[in-house]
Amino acid sequence: MILSIYLYGQPVLREETKNVPKDYPELKQLVDNMFETMYHADGVGLAAPQVGLSLRMFVVDADVMGDDFPECKDFKRVMINPEIIEESEEEITLEEGCLSLPGIHEKVSRAKSIVISYQDTDFNTHEEKIEGFAARVVQHEYEHLEGHVFIDNISGIRKQLNKGKLNDIIKGTAKCSYRAKAVGK
Ligand code: NI
């Protein structure tokens, strides 16, 4: 089932998320729905707050970027209750976007590699080192769980330049090819 994607300005994107409990009802169904919603919107990651749920979990599938970034090949994960435990000092600056901010693309600096621990849908714990663009995708989604969005990382000037677009997203008049929930609509 395709879920509505909550857009910039929605309070849920700013809330502190809670750990997913082991008895969370129909977790696998939720994960399936999140993947379906993400693929339908041509995204490579989707975090629970983006579908209106204040939970520490996200899905990623960056395989589509495998030609440009080999580390993304077959990189499909569900990360439940993740914790980034290490970040490389070295950073890379590249352009990114977000399904909650349609039409906005800005350069963001992120750690080149990270080590993250997380649980899968059976609540088995994994620890994984992730590099390059795959690490970028994971850091972007992780940030959603902390109540942040990627635009928080850009300069005041860049933010000012995007003000019109941000207001359109809030008002619900921004162009968006998927089912979305704007504050103003
Ligand atoms: Ni995002």
mmCIF file of C-alpha atoms in Angstrom, residues 89-185:
data_model
loop_
_atom_site.group_PDB
_atom_site.id
_atom_site.type_symbol
_atom_site.label_atom_id
_atom_site.label_comp_id
_atom_site.label_asym_id
_atom_site.label_seq_id
_atom_site.Cartn_x
_atom_site.Cartn_y
_atom_site.Cartn_z
ATOM 1 C CA GLU A 89 36.547 12.566 9.819
ATOM 2 C CA GLU A 90 36.814 12.785 6.078
ATOM 3 C CA GLU A 91 33.731 14.295 4.515
ATOM 4 C CA ILE A 92 32.350 14.399 1.004
ATOM 5 C CA THR A 93 30.145 17.163 -0.375
ATOM 6 C CA LEU A 94 27.504 16.142 -2.889
ATOM 7 C CA GLU A 95 24.057 17.196 -3.965
ATOM 8 C CA GLU A 96 21.062 15.484 -2.426
ATOM 9 C CA GLY A 97 17.320 15.748 -2.264
ATOM 10 C CA CYS A 98 14.511 14.473 -0.058
ATOM 11 C CA LEU A 99 11.008 13.165 -0.722
ATOM 12 C CA SER A 100 9.743 15.535 1.991
ATOM 13 C CA LEU A 101 11.268 18.487 0.109
ATOM 14 C CA PRO A 102 10.185 18.035 -3.522
ATOM 15 C CA GLY A 103 12.061 20.198 -6.006
ATOM 16 C CA ILE A 104 14.929 21.100 -3.678
ATOM 17 C CA HIS A 105 18.462 19.880 -4.329
ATOM 18 C CA GLU A 106 21.436 21.190 -2.399
ATOM 19 C CA LYS A 107 25.006 20.179 -1.668
ATOM 20 C CA VAL A 108 25.543 18.657 1.763
ATOM 21 C CA SER A 109 28.788 17.559 3.465
ATOM 22 C CA ARG A 110 28.652 14.150 5.114
ATOM 23 C CA ALA A 111 31.092 11.673 6.574
ATOM 24 C CA LYS A 112 32.690 9.494 3.897
ATOM 25 C CA SER A 113 32.106 6.352 5.934
ATOM 26 C CA ILE A 114 30.180 5.343 9.031
ATOM 27 C CA VAL A 115 29.751 2.369 11.328
ATOM 28 C CA ILE A 116 26.150 1.802 12.310
ATOM 29 C CA SER A 117 24.381 -0.733 14.475
ATOM 30 C CA TYR A 118 20.743 -1.531 13.841
ATOM 31 C CA GLN A 119 18.150 -4.242 14.114
ATOM 32 C CA ASP A 120 16.422 -6.013 11.245
ATOM 33 C CA THR A 121 12.701 -6.839 11.169
ATOM 34 C CA ASP A 122 13.359 -9.953 13.310
ATOM 35 C CA PHE A 123 15.173 -7.727 15.821
ATOM 36 C CA ASN A 124 18.537 -9.330 15.184
ATOM 37 C CA THR A 125 21.310 -6.787 15.754
ATOM 38 C CA HIS A 126 23.793 -5.963 13.000
ATOM 39 C CA GLU A 127 26.863 -3.774 12.931
ATOM 40 C CA GLU A 128 27.994 -2.565 9.552
ATOM 41 C CA LYS A 129 30.577 -0.273 8.020
ATOM 42 C CA ILE A 130 29.096 1.675 5.143
ATOM 43 C CA GLU A 131 30.985 3.856 2.682
ATOM 44 C CA GLY A 132 30.539 6.456 0.004
ATOM 45 C CA PHE A 133 27.122 7.309 -1.366
ATOM 46 C CA ALA A 134 25.493 4.445 0.552
ATOM 47 C CA ALA A 135 26.792 6.060 3.762
ATOM 48 C CA ARG A 136 25.333 9.362 2.580
ATOM 49 C CA VAL A 137 21.899 7.829 2.059
ATOM 50 C CA VAL A 138 21.976 6.235 5.522
ATOM 51 C CA GLN A 139 23.137 9.468 7.199
ATOM 52 C CA HIS A 140 20.355 11.373 5.437
ATOM 53 C CA GLU A 141 17.701 8.939 6.702
ATOM 54 C CA TYR A 142 19.245 8.773 10.163
ATOM 55 C CA GLU A 143 18.972 12.535 10.385
ATOM 56 C CA HIS A 144 15.207 12.240 9.885
ATOM 57 C CA LEU A 145 15.071 10.176 13.102
ATOM 58 C CA GLU A 146 16.732 13.054 14.949
ATOM 59 C CA GLY A 147 14.083 15.522 13.794
ATOM 60 C CA HIS A 148 16.308 17.075 11.136
ATOM 61 C CA VAL A 149 16.071 17.415 7.380
ATOM 62 C CA PHE A 150 18.968 17.889 4.950
ATOM 63 C CA ILE A 151 18.159 21.529 4.339
ATOM 64 C CA ASP A 152 19.099 22.237 7.981
ATOM 65 C CA ASN A 153 22.718 21.644 6.936
ATOM 66 C CA ILE A 154 22.949 24.319 4.250
ATOM 67 C CA SER A 155 24.019 27.923 4.661
ATOM 68 C CA GLY A 156 21.623 30.736 5.502
ATOM 69 C CA ILE A 157 22.137 32.192 2.054
ATOM 70 C CA ARG A 158 21.272 28.939 0.305
ATOM 71 C CA LYS A 159 18.232 28.594 2.542
ATOM 72 C CA GLN A 160 17.161 32.127 1.665
ATOM 73 C CA LEU A 161 17.459 31.274 -2.030
ATOM 74 C CA ASN A 162 15.108 28.334 -1.487
ATOM 75 C CA LYS A 163 12.590 30.274 0.566
ATOM 76 C CA GLY A 164 10.010 30.525 -2.206
ATOM 77 C CA LYS A 165 10.202 26.796 -2.868
ATOM 78 C CA LEU A 166 9.977 25.982 0.855
ATOM 79 C CA ASN A 167 6.887 28.160 1.203
ATOM 80 C CA ASP A 168 5.296 26.389 -1.765
ATOM 81 C CA ILE A 169 5.951 23.032 -0.102
ATOM 82 C CA ILE A 170 4.359 24.250 3.126
ATOM 83 C CA LYS A 171 1.351 25.696 1.289
ATOM 84 C CA GLY A 172 0.919 22.503 -0.697
ATOM 85 C CA THR A 173 1.458 24.157 -4.077
ATOM 86 C CA ALA A 174 4.875 22.628 -4.851
ATOM 87 C CA LYS A 175 4.959 20.232 -7.805
ATOM 88 C CA CYS A 176 4.990 16.693 -6.490
ATOM 89 C CA SER A 177 4.476 13.475 -8.477
ATOM 90 C CA TYR A 178 3.460 11.306 -5.491
ATOM 91 C CA ARG A 179 0.840 11.299 -2.767
ATOM 92 C CA ALA A 180 1.931 13.846 -0.194
ATOM 93 C CA LYS A 181 0.637 15.585 2.897
ATOM 94 C CA ALA A 182 1.484 19.271 3.056
ATOM 95 C CA VAL A 183 0.704 21.401 6.074
ATOM 96 C CA GLY A 184 -1.472 23.739 4.035
ATOM 97 C CA LYS A 185 -3.616 21.073 2.420
#
